[in-house]
GROMACS .gro file of C-alpha atoms in nm:
model
  347
    1MET     CA    1  -1.179  -2.650   3.012
    2THR     CA    2  -1.247  -2.308   2.861
    3ILE     CA    3  -0.948  -2.073   2.862
    4GLN     CA    4  -1.057  -1.721   2.960
    5VAL     CA    5  -0.852  -1.458   2.778
    6GLY     CA    6  -0.800  -1.082   2.807
    7ILE     CA    7  -0.663  -0.846   2.539
    8ILE     CA    8  -0.466  -0.531   2.626
    9GLY     CA    9  -0.437  -0.321   2.312
   10CYS     CA   10  -0.709  -0.342   2.046
   11GLY     CA   11  -0.523  -0.208   1.745
   12LEU     CA   12  -0.403  -0.401   1.441
   13MET     CA   13  -0.237  -0.691   1.624
   14GLY     CA   14  -0.462  -0.706   1.928
   15SER     CA   15  -0.768  -0.730   1.702
   16LEU     CA   16  -0.602  -0.997   1.489
   17HIS     CA   17  -0.525  -1.212   1.794
   18ALA     CA   18  -0.871  -1.156   1.944
   19ARG     CA   19  -1.043  -1.270   1.624
   20THR     CA   20  -0.812  -1.570   1.595
   21LEU     CA   21  -0.873  -1.672   1.957
   22HIS     CA   22  -1.247  -1.617   1.922
   23ALA     CA   23  -1.252  -1.882   1.648
   24LEU     CA   24  -1.059  -2.141   1.853
   25PRO     CA   25  -1.259  -2.411   2.036
   26GLY     CA   26  -1.248  -2.387   2.414
   27VAL     CA   27  -1.128  -2.026   2.421
   28LYS     CA   28  -1.330  -1.725   2.538
   29VAL     CA   29  -1.212  -1.368   2.478
   30ALA     CA   30  -1.372  -1.229   2.791
   31ALA     CA   31  -1.211  -0.889   2.847
   32VAL     CA   32  -1.054  -0.614   2.636
   33HIS     CA   33  -0.887  -0.280   2.705
   34ASN     CA   34  -0.757  -0.006   2.478
   35ARG     CA   35  -0.643   0.349   2.541
   36THR     CA   36  -0.911   0.461   2.295
   37ARG     CA   37  -1.234   0.311   2.425
   38ALA     CA   38  -1.409   0.317   2.085
   39LYS     CA   39  -1.165   0.061   1.945
   40ALA     CA   40  -1.218  -0.162   2.248
   41GLU     CA   41  -1.596  -0.138   2.216
   42SER     CA   42  -1.588  -0.227   1.848
   43LEU     CA   43  -1.372  -0.534   1.909
   44ALA     CA   44  -1.572  -0.635   2.217
   45ALA     CA   45  -1.894  -0.634   2.015
   46GLU     CA   46  -1.729  -0.857   1.757
   47VAL     CA   47  -1.596  -1.122   1.999
   48GLY     CA   48  -1.844  -1.093   2.287
   49ALA     CA   49  -1.607  -0.942   2.543
   50THR     CA   50  -1.645  -0.686   2.823
   51VAL     CA   51  -1.460  -0.354   2.792
   52TYR     CA   52  -1.248  -0.225   3.082
   53ASP     CA   53  -1.121   0.130   3.111
   54SER     CA   54  -0.778   0.029   3.243
   55TYR     CA   55  -0.563  -0.278   3.215
   56GLU     CA   56  -0.547  -0.283   3.594
   57ALA     CA   57  -0.924  -0.333   3.604
   58LEU     CA   58  -0.899  -0.601   3.335
   59LEU     CA   59  -0.638  -0.788   3.539
   60GLU     CA   60  -0.873  -0.802   3.838
   61GLN     CA   61  -1.101  -1.033   3.639
   62GLU     CA   62  -1.100  -1.414   3.643
   63LEU     CA   63  -0.876  -1.468   3.342
   64ASP     CA   64  -0.630  -1.745   3.259
   65ALA     CA   65  -0.411  -1.551   3.017
   66VAL     CA   66  -0.367  -1.203   2.876
   67TRP     CA   67  -0.247  -1.095   2.531
   68VAL     CA   68  -0.048  -0.766   2.544
   69ALA     CA   69  -0.056  -0.595   2.204
   70THR     CA   70   0.015  -0.232   2.290
   71PRO     CA   71   0.279  -0.033   2.097
   72ASP     CA   72   0.622  -0.184   2.159
   73HIS     CA   73   0.750   0.099   2.378
   74LEU     CA   74   0.454   0.051   2.617
   75HIS     CA   75   0.506  -0.321   2.682
   76VAL     CA   76   0.700  -0.310   3.008
   77ASP     CA   77   0.442  -0.201   3.265
   78ALA     CA   78   0.155  -0.401   3.116
   79ALA     CA   79   0.360  -0.720   3.072
   80LYS     CA   80   0.493  -0.704   3.428
   81ALA     CA   81   0.144  -0.638   3.563
   82VAL     CA   82   0.006  -0.944   3.383
   83LEU     CA   83   0.270  -1.169   3.537
   84GLU     CA   84   0.234  -1.015   3.881
   85SER     CA   85  -0.143  -1.077   3.863
   86GLY     CA   86  -0.075  -1.450   3.820
   87LYS     CA   87  -0.186  -1.475   3.459
   88HIS     CA   88  -0.010  -1.633   3.161
   89LEU     CA   89   0.141  -1.376   2.924
   90PHE     CA   90   0.131  -1.365   2.545
   91LEU     CA   91   0.337  -1.063   2.437
   92GLU     CA   92   0.343  -0.913   2.090
   93LYS     CA   93   0.681  -0.861   1.933
   94ALA     CA   94   0.906  -0.680   1.976
   95LEU     CA   95   0.955  -0.760   2.344
   96ALA     CA   96   1.049  -0.395   2.407
   97THR     CA   97   1.239  -0.110   2.240
   98SER     CA   98   1.551  -0.143   2.455
   99VAL     CA   99   1.747  -0.422   2.617
  100GLU     CA  100   1.703  -0.251   2.953
  101ASP     CA  101   1.323  -0.257   2.926
  102GLY     CA  102   1.322  -0.609   2.789
  103ALA     CA  103   1.535  -0.731   3.079
  104GLU     CA  104   1.270  -0.604   3.321
  105ILE     CA  105   1.010  -0.824   3.152
  106VAL     CA  106   1.239  -1.128   3.149
  107ALA     CA  107   1.318  -1.077   3.518
  108ALA     CA  108   0.947  -1.057   3.597
  109GLY     CA  109   0.893  -1.383   3.411
  110ALA     CA  110   1.179  -1.549   3.598
  111LYS     CA  111   1.004  -1.468   3.926
  112HIS     CA  112   0.697  -1.660   3.808
  113PRO     CA  113   0.821  -1.987   3.656
  114GLU     CA  114   0.476  -2.139   3.712
  115LEU     CA  115   0.334  -1.908   3.443
  116LYS     CA  116   0.363  -1.953   3.067
  117ALA     CA  117   0.501  -1.658   2.873
  118MET     CA  118   0.567  -1.628   2.500
  119VAL     CA  119   0.671  -1.360   2.251
  120ALA     CA  120   0.479  -1.357   1.921
  121TYR     CA  121   0.714  -1.438   1.635
  122PRO     CA  122   0.467  -1.599   1.393
  123LEU     CA  123   0.718  -1.684   1.118
  124ARG     CA  124   0.830  -1.980   1.329
  125PHE     CA  125   0.479  -2.120   1.280
  126ALA     CA  126   0.457  -2.066   0.903
  127PRO     CA  127   0.464  -2.411   0.734
  128VAL     CA  128   0.741  -2.317   0.489
  129TYR     CA  129   0.973  -2.193   0.766
  130ARG     CA  130   0.901  -2.495   0.984
  131ALA     CA  131   0.996  -2.717   0.691
  132MET     CA  132   1.315  -2.512   0.643
  133LYS     CA  133   1.402  -2.555   1.011
  134GLU     CA  134   1.354  -2.931   0.990
  135THR     CA  135   1.574  -2.946   0.680
  136VAL     CA  136   1.869  -2.747   0.810
  137SER     CA  137   1.853  -2.927   1.147
  138ARG     CA  138   1.895  -3.271   0.990
  139GLY     CA  139   2.182  -3.470   1.132
  140ASP     CA  140   2.353  -3.485   0.792
  141ALA     CA  141   2.310  -3.114   0.712
  142GLY     CA  142   2.632  -2.992   0.872
  143LYS     CA  143   2.693  -2.646   1.014
  144PRO     CA  144   2.527  -2.333   0.872
  145ILE     CA  145   2.770  -2.140   0.651
  146GLN     CA  146   2.561  -1.853   0.514
  147ALA     CA  147   2.202  -1.735   0.568
  148TRP     CA  148   1.991  -1.453   0.431
  149SER     CA  149   1.643  -1.310   0.475
  150MET     CA  150   1.493  -1.033   0.266
  151ARG     CA  151   1.122  -0.968   0.314
  152THR     CA  152   1.020  -0.652   0.134
  153HIS     CA  153   0.745  -0.408   0.233
  154PHE     CA  154   0.612  -0.067   0.142
  155LEU     CA  155   0.490   0.152   0.426
  156ASP     CA  156   0.382   0.512   0.387
  157PRO     CA  157   0.209   0.712   0.663
  158ASN     CA  158  -0.024   0.868   0.407
  159GLN     CA  159  -0.172   0.556   0.251
  160ARG     CA  160  -0.331   0.224   0.341
  161VAL     CA  161  -0.109  -0.080   0.316
  162TYR     CA  162  -0.188  -0.428   0.189
  163ASP     CA  163  -0.057  -0.696   0.422
  164LYS     CA  164  -0.010  -1.028   0.245
  165TYR     CA  165   0.034  -1.212   0.575
  166ARG     CA  166  -0.316  -1.112   0.689
  167ASP     CA  167  -0.472  -1.060   0.341
  168HIS     CA  168  -0.620  -0.719   0.415
  169TYR     CA  169  -0.549  -0.347   0.404
  170TYR     CA  170  -0.467  -0.146   0.715
  171ASP     CA  171  -0.366   0.202   0.830
  172THR     CA  172  -0.012   0.202   0.963
  173PRO     CA  173   0.003   0.333   1.323
  174SER     CA  174   0.173   0.673   1.342
  175TRP     CA  175   0.415   0.556   1.612
  176TYR     CA  176   0.575   0.317   1.359
  177PHE     CA  177   0.752   0.614   1.202
  178ASP     CA  178   0.883   0.775   1.521
  179ASP     CA  179   1.255   0.708   1.564
  180VAL     CA  180   1.235   0.777   1.937
  181THR     CA  181   0.967   0.522   2.022
  182ALA     CA  182   0.977   0.265   1.740
  183LYS     CA  183   1.330   0.268   1.590
  184GLY     CA  184   1.199   0.150   1.255
  185PRO     CA  185   1.213  -0.175   1.056
  186ILE     CA  186   1.578  -0.241   1.141
  187PHE     CA  187   1.463  -0.290   1.500
  188SER     CA  188   1.106  -0.424   1.489
  189HIS     CA  189   1.031  -0.578   1.148
  190GLY     CA  190   1.386  -0.709   1.121
  191SER     CA  191   1.349  -0.873   1.461
  192HIS     CA  192   1.134  -1.141   1.295
  193ASP     CA  193   1.433  -1.232   1.080
  194TYR     CA  194   1.692  -1.211   1.358
  195ASP     CA  195   1.474  -1.454   1.551
  196LEU     CA  196   1.421  -1.681   1.251
  197LEU     CA  197   1.790  -1.703   1.163
  198THR     CA  198   1.892  -1.747   1.527
  199TRP     CA  199   1.644  -2.036   1.547
  200MET     CA  200   1.797  -2.198   1.240
  201CYS     CA  201   2.165  -2.102   1.267
  202GLY     CA  202   2.243  -2.025   1.632
  203GLU     CA  203   2.331  -1.712   1.827
  204ILE     CA  204   2.431  -1.394   1.642
  205GLU     CA  205   2.766  -1.261   1.761
  206SER     CA  206   2.796  -0.925   1.584
  207VAL     CA  207   2.631  -0.705   1.319
  208PHE     CA  208   2.716  -0.434   1.067
  209ALA     CA  209   2.435  -0.221   0.923
  210TYR     CA  210   2.391   0.022   0.637
  211GLY     CA  211   2.075   0.225   0.579
  212GLY     CA  212   1.901   0.558   0.586
  213THR     CA  213   1.578   0.756   0.555
  214TYR     CA  214   1.495   0.778   0.185
  215LEU     CA  215   1.120   0.812   0.121
  216LEU     CA  216   0.990   0.911   0.464
  217PRO     CA  217   1.018   1.271   0.589
  218PRO     CA  218   1.349   1.380   0.744
  219GLY     CA  219   1.368   1.280   1.109
  220SER     CA  220   1.163   0.965   1.055
  221VAL     CA  221   1.297   0.614   1.104
  222ALA     CA  222   1.538   0.461   0.853
  223ASP     CA  223   1.309   0.308   0.588
  224ALA     CA  224   1.574   0.106   0.399
  225PHE     CA  225   1.858  -0.098   0.547
  226THR     CA  226   2.067  -0.411   0.528
  227VAL     CA  227   2.237  -0.583   0.822
  228SER     CA  228   2.528  -0.825   0.793
  229LEU     CA  229   2.546  -1.088   1.067
  230ARG     CA  230   2.822  -1.301   1.213
  231PHE     CA  231   2.706  -1.613   1.397
  232ALA     CA  232   2.884  -1.750   1.703
  233GLY     CA  233   2.918  -2.081   1.518
  234GLY     CA  234   3.127  -1.916   1.246
  235GLY     CA  235   2.867  -1.866   0.974
  236ILE     CA  236   2.759  -1.533   0.825
  237GLY     CA  237   2.424  -1.387   0.728
  238GLN     CA  238   2.225  -1.089   0.605
  239VAL     CA  239   1.884  -0.941   0.692
  240SER     CA  240   1.680  -0.670   0.519
  241THR     CA  241   1.311  -0.582   0.562
  242PRO     CA  242   1.291  -0.242   0.389
  243TRP     CA  243   0.981  -0.024   0.365
  244VAL     CA  244   1.069   0.133   0.029
  245THR     CA  245   0.990  -0.160  -0.202
  246ARG     CA  246   0.652  -0.146  -0.373
  247VAL     CA  247   0.679  -0.512  -0.468
  248GLU     CA  248   0.622  -0.747  -0.172
  249TYR     CA  249   0.854  -1.047  -0.181
  250ASP     CA  250   1.011  -1.295   0.062
  251ILE     CA  251   1.330  -1.486   0.008
  252THR     CA  252   1.500  -1.654   0.302
  253GLY     CA  253   1.772  -1.913   0.278
  254VAL     CA  254   2.026  -2.116   0.474
  255ALA     CA  255   2.328  -2.284   0.316
  256THR     CA  256   2.487  -2.547   0.539
  257GLU     CA  257   2.797  -2.757   0.473
  258ARG     CA  258   2.593  -3.019   0.288
  259LEU     CA  259   2.264  -2.864   0.169
  260THR     CA  260   2.075  -2.544   0.093
  261ALA     CA  261   1.714  -2.463   0.185
  262VAL     CA  262   1.538  -2.152   0.049
  263ASN     CA  263   1.191  -2.008   0.101
  264ASN     CA  264   1.121  -1.845  -0.235
  265ASN     CA  265   0.799  -1.652  -0.164
  266GLY     CA  266   0.620  -1.953  -0.017
  267GLN     CA  267   0.790  -2.225  -0.220
  268LEU     CA  268   1.057  -2.432  -0.043
  269LEU     CA  269   1.360  -2.522  -0.254
  270VAL     CA  270   1.599  -2.784  -0.114
  271LYS     CA  271   1.917  -2.915  -0.274
  272ASP     CA  272   2.178  -3.149  -0.132
  273ASP     CA  273   2.454  -3.354  -0.296
  274ASP     CA  274   2.244  -3.665  -0.348
  275GLY     CA  275   1.984  -3.561  -0.602
  276PRO     CA  276   1.802  -3.289  -0.792
  277GLU     CA  277   1.655  -2.976  -0.640
  278ARG     CA  278   1.324  -3.047  -0.469
  279LYS     CA  279   1.038  -2.795  -0.466
  280THR     CA  280   0.744  -2.784  -0.225
  281SER     CA  281   0.473  -2.516  -0.246
  282PHE     CA  282   0.284  -2.400   0.062
  283SER     CA  283  -0.042  -2.231  -0.031
  284ASP     CA  284  -0.188  -2.240   0.321
  285ASN     CA  285  -0.020  -2.006   0.569
  286ASP     CA  286  -0.219  -2.042   0.889
  287MET     CA  287   0.062  -1.918   1.114
  288TRP     CA  288  -0.168  -1.695   1.323
  289VAL     CA  289  -0.390  -1.989   1.414
  290ARG     CA  290  -0.087  -2.209   1.481
  291LEU     CA  291   0.082  -1.940   1.692
  292ASN     CA  292  -0.219  -1.876   1.915
  293SER     CA  293  -0.320  -2.243   1.932
  294HIS     CA  294   0.032  -2.333   2.044
  295PHE     CA  295   0.017  -2.097   2.341
  296ILE     CA  296  -0.329  -2.219   2.441
  297GLU     CA  297  -0.203  -2.578   2.429
  298CYS     CA  298   0.100  -2.484   2.641
  299ILE     CA  299  -0.140  -2.354   2.907
  300ARG     CA  300  -0.362  -2.661   2.889
  301GLY     CA  301  -0.079  -2.913   2.877
  302ASP     CA  302   0.170  -2.737   3.108
  303LYS     CA  303   0.429  -2.718   2.828
  304GLN     CA  304   0.699  -2.462   2.763
  305PRO     CA  305   0.621  -2.227   2.471
  306LEU     CA  306   0.841  -2.242   2.163
  307ILE     CA  307   0.943  -1.875   2.196
  308SER     CA  308   1.032  -1.766   2.549
  309LEU     CA  309   1.076  -1.419   2.697
  310GLU     CA  310   1.448  -1.494   2.695
  311ASP     CA  311   1.429  -1.559   2.320
  312GLY     CA  312   1.251  -1.226   2.283
  313LEU     CA  313   1.527  -1.044   2.472
  314ARG     CA  314   1.795  -1.225   2.272
  315VAL     CA  315   1.637  -1.081   1.957
  316ILE     CA  316   1.619  -0.733   2.110
  317ALA     CA  317   1.990  -0.750   2.186
  318VAL     CA  318   2.049  -0.811   1.813
  319SER     CA  319   1.802  -0.537   1.715
  320GLU     CA  320   1.970  -0.287   1.944
  321ALA     CA  321   2.315  -0.375   1.808
  322ALA     CA  322   2.185  -0.333   1.451
  323TYR     CA  323   2.030   0.003   1.538
  324ARG     CA  324   2.356   0.121   1.699
  325SER     CA  325   2.555   0.001   1.400
  326LEU     CA  326   2.329   0.197   1.166
  327LYS     CA  327   2.381   0.513   1.369
  328GLU     CA  328   2.754   0.466   1.435
  329ARG     CA  329   2.855   0.311   1.101
  330ARG     CA  330   3.063   0.032   1.254
  331GLU     CA  331   3.048  -0.335   1.348
  332VAL     CA  332   2.879  -0.382   1.685
  333ALA     CA  333   2.907  -0.688   1.908
  334VAL     CA  334   2.574  -0.819   2.040
  335ASP     CA  335   2.564  -0.785   2.418
  336TYR     CA  336   2.371  -1.067   2.586
  337SER     CA  337   2.482  -0.989   2.943
  338ALA     CA  338   2.146  -0.836   3.044
  339LEU     CA  339   1.967  -1.146   2.915
  340ARG     CA  340   2.179  -1.383   3.117
  341SER     CA  341   2.155  -1.173   3.432
  342ALA     CA  342   1.777  -1.126   3.413
  343ALA     CA  343   1.705  -1.492   3.332
  344ARG     CA  344   1.938  -1.615   3.608
  345THR     CA  345   1.843  -1.391   3.898
  346GLY     CA  346   1.497  -1.261   3.819
  347VAL     CA  347   1.602  -0.924   3.956
   0.00000   0.00000   0.00000
């Protein structure tokens, strides 16, 4: 069975997913759409797809699933239209740029339980993070006490950026830097880490953020920040994915009652009370293939995706609380009421 796929949004992420899908056996990227037709035509020539001038026209085609990779603030209408057309939905993160918009997408998904829908948080598919998750979820690990995730970046609107996760250079989209539409790394880039730590440590109860606009022009998004977290289970945490650091580095850790697991830039360090520290290096990070393959297999095997629309909205609730905390300089409780209402009623 060949899975017929459409792509809405042919920029950085849409092109990445299209190329990844094109290389998967039994998958055909059949249709693409982009607001700028030239980008769509270039990608279509690469993967053998047909270009459509609107996503409505694309959704009229015989497709099994559609990848929505438009800018975050444009997700709502396209995502709802995919579900209403009876097609499975793969939605780029972040789910949306507000809880209100995200709740609309979750409600649309709740009306179509027969369809698969997933939000793209690829770190859950990186081998080192999967090994971390297995370690801290062991029956003898105990409760999480403290967690941290700092993944540094350098983004400047006037220069190309090297992305170690994709091993190439790219031009950062201009909307990234618009505080009205994008809300900056505390909202979008940090959402990877809110999702990751929620996956490993449980629901985040409240946040307190510091940050500001340091290297970008005045009026841009906050380019450096740190967010303290309080988990519902009693543990604490911290997240920072700043854009001001010229050195790219990842360090993510979870300390439970009986062990500690740390991703030190691709090397997993684990220490418990029964022996020496153990180190495992992960040179192969095929998370994009794993992420896309997982969703294809969910369609084929009628399985529930690892990351649901509800998970995506849960993360947005944390992102929105962090953004509010940054602006208001106070601790903000994470409000999950919209998530529970949308998932329960579908309205």
